[in-house]
Short mmCIF file of C-alpha atoms and ligand atoms in Angstrom, two decimals:
data_model
loop_
_atom_site.label_atom_id
_atom_site.label_comp_id
_atom_site.label_asym_id
_atom_site.label_seq_id
_atom_site.Cartn_x
_atom_site.Cartn_y
_atom_site.Cartn_z
CA UNK A 9 -0.02 -0.06 0.33
CA UNK A 10 2.55 2.24 1.02
CA UNK A 11 4.90 1.92 -2.33
CA UNK A 12 1.54 2.37 -4.23
CA UNK A 13 1.33 5.87 -2.59
CA UNK A 14 4.92 6.55 -3.27
CA UNK A 15 4.55 5.91 -6.80
CA UNK A 16 1.45 7.53 -7.43
CA UNK A 17 3.48 10.78 -5.39
CA UNK A 18 6.28 10.78 -7.79
CA UNK A 19 4.34 10.22 -10.94
CA UNK A 20 1.88 12.97 -9.62
CA UNK A 21 5.07 15.17 -8.97
CA UNK A 22 6.65 14.21 -12.33
CA UNK A 23 3.27 15.43 -14.62
CA UNK A 24 3.17 18.54 -12.92
CA UNK A 25 6.91 19.46 -13.65
CA UNK A 26 5.94 18.56 -17.27
CA UNK A 27 2.96 20.78 -17.42
CA UNK A 28 4.58 23.36 -15.62
CA UNK A 29 5.74 26.38 -18.07
CA UNK A 30 9.38 26.11 -18.69
CA UNK A 31 10.92 29.41 -17.57
CA UNK A 32 12.53 31.57 -20.14
CA UNK A 33 14.57 33.89 -18.49
CA UNK A 34 13.89 38.10 -20.89
CA UNK A 35 16.18 38.70 -22.95
CA UNK A 36 17.56 42.26 -21.64
CA UNK A 37 19.68 44.56 -23.82
CA UNK A 38 21.98 46.97 -22.61
CA UNK A 39 21.83 50.03 -24.37
CA UNK A 40 24.56 53.28 -23.64
CA UNK A 41 23.44 57.04 -24.45
CA UNK A 42 25.52 59.86 -24.62
CA UNK A 43 24.34 63.28 -24.32
CA UNK A 44 26.75 65.91 -25.36
CA UNK A 45 25.23 67.80 -21.87
CA UNK A 46 22.47 67.21 -19.24
CA UNK A 47 22.45 71.09 -18.80
CA UNK A 48 20.73 71.88 -21.73
CA UNK A 49 16.55 72.77 -21.97
CA UNK A 50 16.04 70.87 -25.05
CA UNK A 51 17.98 67.79 -24.44
CA UNK A 52 16.74 67.62 -21.12
CA UNK A 53 13.07 66.72 -22.55
CA UNK A 54 14.61 64.67 -25.58
CA UNK A 55 16.79 62.36 -23.13
CA UNK A 56 14.07 62.13 -20.39
CA UNK A 57 11.32 60.84 -23.04
CA UNK A 58 14.09 58.54 -24.58
CA UNK A 59 14.25 56.59 -21.06
CA UNK A 60 10.65 56.58 -20.86
CA UNK A 61 10.13 55.37 -23.95
CA UNK A 62 12.00 52.67 -23.96
CA UNK A 63 10.32 51.78 -20.32
CA UNK A 64 7.17 51.72 -22.48
CA UNK A 65 8.50 49.24 -24.81
CA UNK A 66 9.29 46.40 -21.99
CA UNK A 67 7.68 43.23 -22.21
CA UNK A 68 7.82 40.12 -19.97
CA UNK A 69 9.96 39.02 -22.32
CA UNK A 70 12.27 41.94 -23.48
CA UNK A 71 14.02 44.75 -21.30
CA UNK A 72 16.17 47.33 -21.82
CA UNK A 73 19.10 48.12 -19.54
CA UNK A 74 19.75 52.02 -20.68
CA UNK A 75 22.76 53.47 -18.91
CA UNK A 76 23.00 57.30 -19.89
CA UNK A 77 25.99 59.79 -19.41
CA UNK A 78 26.36 63.56 -19.20
CA UNK A 79 29.57 64.19 -21.65
CA UNK A 80 29.49 67.75 -20.22
CA UNK A 81 30.22 69.46 -23.13
CA UNK A 82 33.71 67.91 -22.67
CA UNK A 83 34.89 65.77 -26.16
CA UNK A 84 37.45 64.06 -23.91
CA UNK A 85 34.89 63.15 -21.07
CA UNK A 86 33.15 61.84 -23.87
CA UNK A 87 35.13 60.00 -25.92
CA UNK A 88 36.53 58.21 -21.96
CA UNK A 89 32.24 57.21 -21.66
CA UNK A 90 32.59 55.71 -25.28
CA UNK A 91 35.08 53.79 -24.45
CA UNK A 92 33.42 52.51 -21.19
CA UNK A 93 30.52 51.67 -23.12
CA UNK A 94 32.47 49.25 -25.75
CA UNK A 95 34.23 47.95 -22.70
CA UNK A 96 30.66 46.79 -20.75
CA UNK A 97 29.54 45.34 -23.97
CA UNK A 98 26.59 47.65 -24.66
CA UNK A 99 24.27 46.15 -27.49
CA UNK A 100 23.76 49.76 -29.25
CA UNK A 101 24.68 52.96 -28.10
CA UNK A 102 22.73 56.28 -29.23
CA UNK A 103 25.48 59.19 -29.16
CA UNK A 104 24.71 63.02 -29.11
CA UNK A 105 28.44 64.14 -29.77
CA UNK A 106 29.80 66.83 -28.25
CA UNK A 107 31.79 67.66 -31.10
CA UNK A 108 30.28 66.87 -34.59
CA UNK A 109 34.14 67.44 -35.60
CA UNK A 110 35.46 64.63 -33.69
CA UNK A 111 32.44 62.44 -34.92
CA UNK A 112 34.85 59.92 -37.13
CA UNK A 113 36.95 58.99 -34.47
CA UNK A 114 33.87 58.53 -32.27
CA UNK A 115 31.95 56.19 -34.88
CA UNK A 116 34.77 54.31 -36.07
CA UNK A 117 35.67 53.29 -32.37
CA UNK A 118 31.78 51.93 -32.14
CA UNK A 119 31.53 50.67 -35.46
CA UNK A 120 35.05 48.33 -35.00
CA UNK A 121 33.45 46.82 -32.02
CA UNK A 122 30.45 46.11 -33.89
CA UNK A 123 27.95 47.92 -31.89
CA UNK A 124 25.34 49.82 -33.95
CA UNK A 125 25.49 53.40 -33.61
CA UNK A 126 22.77 56.18 -33.80
CA UNK A 127 23.55 59.62 -33.78
CA UNK A 128 21.04 62.28 -32.60
CA UNK A 129 20.32 65.81 -32.64
CA UNK A 130 23.94 67.16 -33.81
CA UNK A 131 24.44 66.15 -37.75
CA UNK A 132 27.68 65.46 -38.16
CA UNK A 133 28.80 68.13 -41.11
CA UNK A 134 30.40 66.92 -44.22
CA UNK A 135 34.03 67.76 -45.12
CA UNK A 136 33.25 70.89 -47.03
CA UNK A 137 31.38 72.29 -43.81
CA UNK A 138 28.46 72.58 -45.98
CA UNK A 139 26.90 69.23 -47.08
CA UNK A 140 25.18 66.67 -44.54
CA UNK A 141 27.88 63.99 -44.05
CA UNK A 142 27.38 61.16 -46.34
CA UNK A 143 31.17 59.02 -45.54
CA UNK A 144 31.26 57.21 -42.42
CA UNK A 145 26.85 57.14 -42.33
CA UNK A 146 27.19 55.23 -45.37
CA UNK A 147 27.53 51.71 -43.18
CA UNK A 148 24.59 49.56 -42.47
CA UNK A 149 25.13 49.61 -38.66
CA UNK A 150 25.28 53.65 -37.91
CA UNK A 151 22.48 56.64 -38.52
CA UNK A 152 21.60 59.92 -37.70
CA UNK A 153 18.37 60.84 -36.27
CA UNK A 154 17.28 64.41 -36.25
CA UNK A 155 15.16 67.52 -38.09
CA UNK A 156 16.39 69.56 -41.00
CA UNK A 157 17.18 72.79 -39.15
CA UNK A 158 17.07 75.07 -42.73
CA UNK A 159 13.29 74.25 -41.83
CA UNK A 160 13.45 75.96 -38.47
CA UNK A 161 15.60 78.85 -39.97
CA UNK A 162 13.00 79.20 -42.87
CA UNK A 163 10.15 79.40 -40.87
CA UNK A 164 11.40 81.79 -38.25
CA UNK A 165 12.08 83.92 -41.08
CA UNK A 166 8.25 83.56 -42.60
CA UNK A 167 7.22 84.16 -39.09
CA UNK A 168 8.53 87.93 -39.13
CA UNK A 169 7.72 88.27 -42.97
CA UNK A 170 4.46 87.47 -42.25
CA UNK A 171 3.85 90.27 -39.53
CA UNK A 172 1.60 93.00 -41.14
CA UNK A 173 4.82 95.57 -40.97
CA UNK A 174 7.29 92.30 -42.10
CA UNK A 175 9.52 93.51 -39.24
CA UNK A 176 10.04 96.93 -40.39
CA UNK A 177 8.65 98.69 -37.38
CA UNK A 178 9.94 102.04 -37.77
CA UNK A 179 9.65 102.48 -41.75
CA UNK A 180 12.43 102.81 -43.10
CA UNK A 181 12.82 99.90 -45.65
CA UNK A 182 14.91 97.66 -43.76
CA UNK A 183 14.63 94.61 -41.10
CA UNK A 184 17.13 95.52 -38.40
CA UNK A 185 17.48 92.45 -36.33
CA UNK A 186 20.20 91.00 -34.17
CA UNK A 187 20.88 87.20 -34.07
CA UNK A 188 21.81 85.08 -31.09
CA UNK A 189 23.34 81.97 -32.37
CA UNK A 190 23.69 78.68 -30.48
CA UNK A 191 27.35 76.95 -30.61
CA UNK A 192 29.24 77.76 -33.92
CA UNK A 193 30.59 74.30 -35.03
CA UNK A 194 26.89 72.76 -34.71
CA UNK A 195 24.88 72.42 -38.06
CA UNK A 196 21.32 73.48 -36.41
CA UNK A 197 22.73 76.88 -35.46
CA UNK A 198 24.86 77.46 -38.86
CA UNK A 199 21.51 76.78 -40.57
CA UNK A 200 18.89 78.73 -38.20
CA UNK A 201 21.05 81.85 -38.45
CA UNK A 202 21.37 81.34 -42.20
CA UNK A 203 17.83 80.31 -43.37
CA UNK A 204 15.95 82.90 -41.08
CA UNK A 205 17.51 85.71 -42.82
CA UNK A 206 17.39 83.92 -46.28
CA UNK A 207 13.76 83.64 -45.67
CA UNK A 208 13.35 87.35 -45.63
CA UNK A 209 15.37 88.24 -48.20
CA UNK A 210 13.83 85.64 -50.74
CA UNK A 211 10.44 87.46 -49.49
CA UNK A 212 12.01 90.47 -50.78
CA UNK A 213 12.69 92.37 -47.92
CA UNK A 214 15.96 94.20 -46.97
CA UNK A 215 17.66 93.29 -43.58
CA UNK A 216 20.02 94.98 -41.73
CA UNK A 217 22.39 92.85 -39.48
CA UNK A 218 23.18 94.91 -36.13
CA UNK A 219 24.94 92.10 -34.22
CA UNK A 220 25.39 88.54 -34.30
CA UNK A 221 26.53 87.00 -31.16
CA UNK A 222 27.60 83.17 -29.99
CA UNK A 223 25.20 82.34 -27.02
CA UNK A 224 26.21 78.72 -27.06
CA UNK A 225 22.10 77.41 -26.49
CA UNK A 226 22.13 79.16 -22.93
CA UNK A 227 20.00 81.27 -21.27
CA UNK A 228 21.68 83.53 -19.48
CA UNK A 229 24.06 84.13 -22.43
CA UNK A 230 20.92 84.67 -24.56
CA UNK A 231 20.29 87.70 -21.47
CA UNK A 232 23.47 88.71 -21.71
CA UNK A 233 23.79 89.54 -25.58
CA UNK A 234 20.27 91.00 -25.99
CA UNK A 235 20.45 93.39 -22.96
CA UNK A 236 23.83 94.55 -24.69
CA UNK A 237 23.13 95.15 -27.90
CA UNK A 238 19.43 96.81 -26.61
CA UNK A 239 21.63 99.05 -24.68
CA UNK A 240 23.93 99.80 -27.57
CA UNK A 241 21.50 100.07 -30.64
CA UNK A 242 18.17 101.20 -29.20
CA UNK A 243 15.21 101.35 -30.86
CA UNK A 244 17.15 100.48 -33.92
CA UNK A 245 16.73 96.82 -32.78
CA UNK A 246 13.46 95.47 -34.23
CA UNK A 247 14.17 91.99 -34.41
CA UNK A 248 15.84 89.19 -32.11
CA UNK A 249 16.41 85.93 -34.06
CA UNK A 250 17.66 83.40 -31.10
CA UNK A 251 18.64 80.21 -32.85
CA UNK A 252 16.89 78.44 -29.65
CA UNK A 253 14.32 79.04 -27.02
CA UNK A 254 16.28 78.81 -24.12
CA UNK A 255 17.99 81.90 -25.72
CA UNK A 256 14.95 83.32 -26.27
CA UNK A 257 14.01 83.33 -22.56
CA UNK A 258 16.97 85.20 -21.50
CA UNK A 259 16.35 87.81 -24.28
CA UNK A 260 12.59 88.26 -23.20
CA UNK A 261 14.00 89.23 -19.99
CA UNK A 262 16.52 91.84 -21.12
CA UNK A 263 13.56 92.94 -23.33
CA UNK A 264 11.22 93.64 -20.41
CA UNK A 265 14.08 95.02 -18.16
CA UNK A 266 15.03 97.29 -21.39
CA UNK A 267 11.37 98.37 -21.14
CA UNK A 268 10.70 97.48 -24.61
CA UNK A 269 7.46 95.52 -25.50
CA UNK A 270 7.01 92.80 -27.60
CA UNK A 271 4.49 93.01 -30.43
CA UNK A 272 4.56 96.48 -29.93
CA UNK A 273 8.22 98.16 -30.35
CA UNK A 274 10.49 94.96 -31.08
CA UNK A 275 9.90 91.18 -32.17
CA UNK A 276 11.43 87.77 -30.96
CA UNK A 277 11.56 84.26 -32.24
CA UNK A 278 13.07 80.91 -31.42
CA UNK A 279 13.17 77.27 -31.78
CA UNK A 280 12.44 74.47 -29.90
CA UNK A 281 8.53 75.61 -28.82
CA UNK A 282 9.80 74.59 -24.82
CA UNK A 283 6.43 74.82 -23.07
CA UNK A 284 6.84 78.31 -21.52
CA UNK A 285 7.86 79.66 -24.84
CA UNK A 286 4.85 78.38 -26.60
CA UNK A 287 2.81 80.41 -23.40
CA UNK A 288 4.75 83.28 -24.22
CA UNK A 289 3.43 83.21 -28.14
CA UNK A 290 -0.09 82.99 -26.95
CA UNK A 291 0.10 85.63 -24.17
CA UNK A 292 2.33 87.82 -26.79
CA UNK A 293 6.04 88.13 -24.81
CA UNK A 294 7.48 85.90 -27.83
CA UNK A 295 6.26 86.67 -31.50
CA UNK A 296 6.85 83.08 -32.72
CA UNK A 297 8.73 79.53 -32.38
CA UNK A 298 9.44 76.66 -34.28
CA UNK A 299 8.12 73.28 -32.82
CA UNK A 300 11.40 70.94 -32.55
CA UNK A 301 9.78 67.82 -31.95
CA UNK A 302 11.79 66.57 -28.83
CA UNK A 303 9.13 63.69 -28.66
CA UNK A 304 9.11 62.38 -32.12
CA UNK A 305 13.00 62.70 -32.63
CA UNK A 306 13.22 60.44 -29.25
CA UNK A 307 10.98 57.80 -30.39
CA UNK A 308 12.21 57.69 -33.90
CA UNK A 309 15.79 56.85 -32.41
CA UNK A 310 14.43 54.33 -29.78
CA UNK A 311 12.46 52.63 -32.36
CA UNK A 312 15.75 52.35 -34.73
CA UNK A 313 17.71 51.53 -32.01
CA UNK A 314 15.43 48.49 -31.53
CA UNK A 315 15.68 47.36 -35.12
CA UNK A 316 19.12 47.28 -34.90
CA UNK A 317 18.71 45.22 -31.57
CA UNK A 318 17.00 42.95 -33.70
CA UNK A 319 19.03 42.70 -36.08
CA UNK A 320 16.79 44.34 -38.62
CA UNK A 321 18.19 46.53 -41.13
CA UNK A 322 18.04 50.34 -40.95
CA UNK A 323 18.17 53.69 -42.69
CA UNK A 324 21.36 56.09 -42.76
CA UNK A 325 19.00 58.76 -42.31
CA UNK A 326 15.56 59.46 -40.31
CA UNK A 327 13.99 62.98 -40.52
CA UNK A 328 11.39 64.64 -37.89
CA UNK A 329 9.58 67.79 -39.37
CA UNK A 330 9.92 71.31 -37.77
CA UNK A 331 6.47 72.90 -37.19
CA UNK A 332 5.76 76.80 -36.89
CA UNK A 333 4.12 78.01 -33.95
CA UNK A 334 2.51 81.80 -33.82
CA UNK A 335 -0.41 82.86 -31.68
CA UNK A 336 -3.47 80.58 -31.85
CA UNK A 337 -6.06 82.85 -34.25
C1 GAL B 424 19.23 72.34 -30.91
C2 GAL B 424 18.27 72.80 -29.82
C3 GAL B 424 19.08 73.75 -28.88
C4 GAL B 424 20.07 72.10 -28.16
C5 GAL B 424 20.79 71.98 -29.02
C6 GAL B 424 21.74 70.90 -28.86
O1 GAL B 424 18.48 70.98 -32.12
O2 GAL B 424 17.66 73.55 -30.87
O3 GAL B 424 18.10 74.33 -28.18
O4 GAL B 424 19.31 71.54 -27.47
O5 GAL B 424 19.88 71.30 -30.10
O6 GAL B 424 22.77 70.22 -29.70
#
């Protein structure tokens, strides 16, 4: 009797074991993200959205172990971070370069290590400095995800050109402006500076550049440059072009401190459509901005990373559109 019971018990256990689903550990991909500088308003939105989106794509079977590092606007620091990512055996690297002129060396290392490389936000420049970078991106495991900065510049110019007085407040036949630029090596800064003015000229307007200064994308610099220019040129300044919204926020403070009124005796445009700037556009303290789609770009970057992790073919370029933002009618 005892034997029969023991046999039954043993058989039950064998059945139970066979019926239990096989336990499979989830597949975990290691992803390294190197950001040029955490202290940047737009890139903060962008990087947080990437982290959230990676999390949202996780399932019981697939996890993403994401490591994100701050390059502190220092290329030597970022090179070390890339070396560490390679040593840590990352399955993919998302790279927001500190210096696009260092693109070759950085990308070469990643490609040699057999790791897919997804470049974001800062498009490497061509040899001539005026063409999109075609060289190293011509590689099956390297791509650039971004927005065409020419479009954002054109939209800035159009926002001014479409005003009733086309930005010529004093009616002297020319639009007198100051330009506050991002970092000079950055194609976004170069194109926004060039194409905002080109849009006005193409529309047949005369322009006069009173000053053109480097603000390195930073709010405090934008404020300082704008304050100095308003003190120097006074009422002559009709339009303040800023390559991004952070600098436009600074410029707005300087404009207010100088007793000037946006929409009445001066115009102010930026790029990025930071939430506070969209509010300012709606309440009239900024003339306009251009949406630099952090959500669209970060999702596109993560989606292409996942494709590469799955061994699927990727394109070399992924473009996300800018959108003009003016006061809601
Ligand atoms: C631009 C953005 C700027 C700054 C810069 C960093 O696209 O408009 O605000 O974030 O990227 O490279």
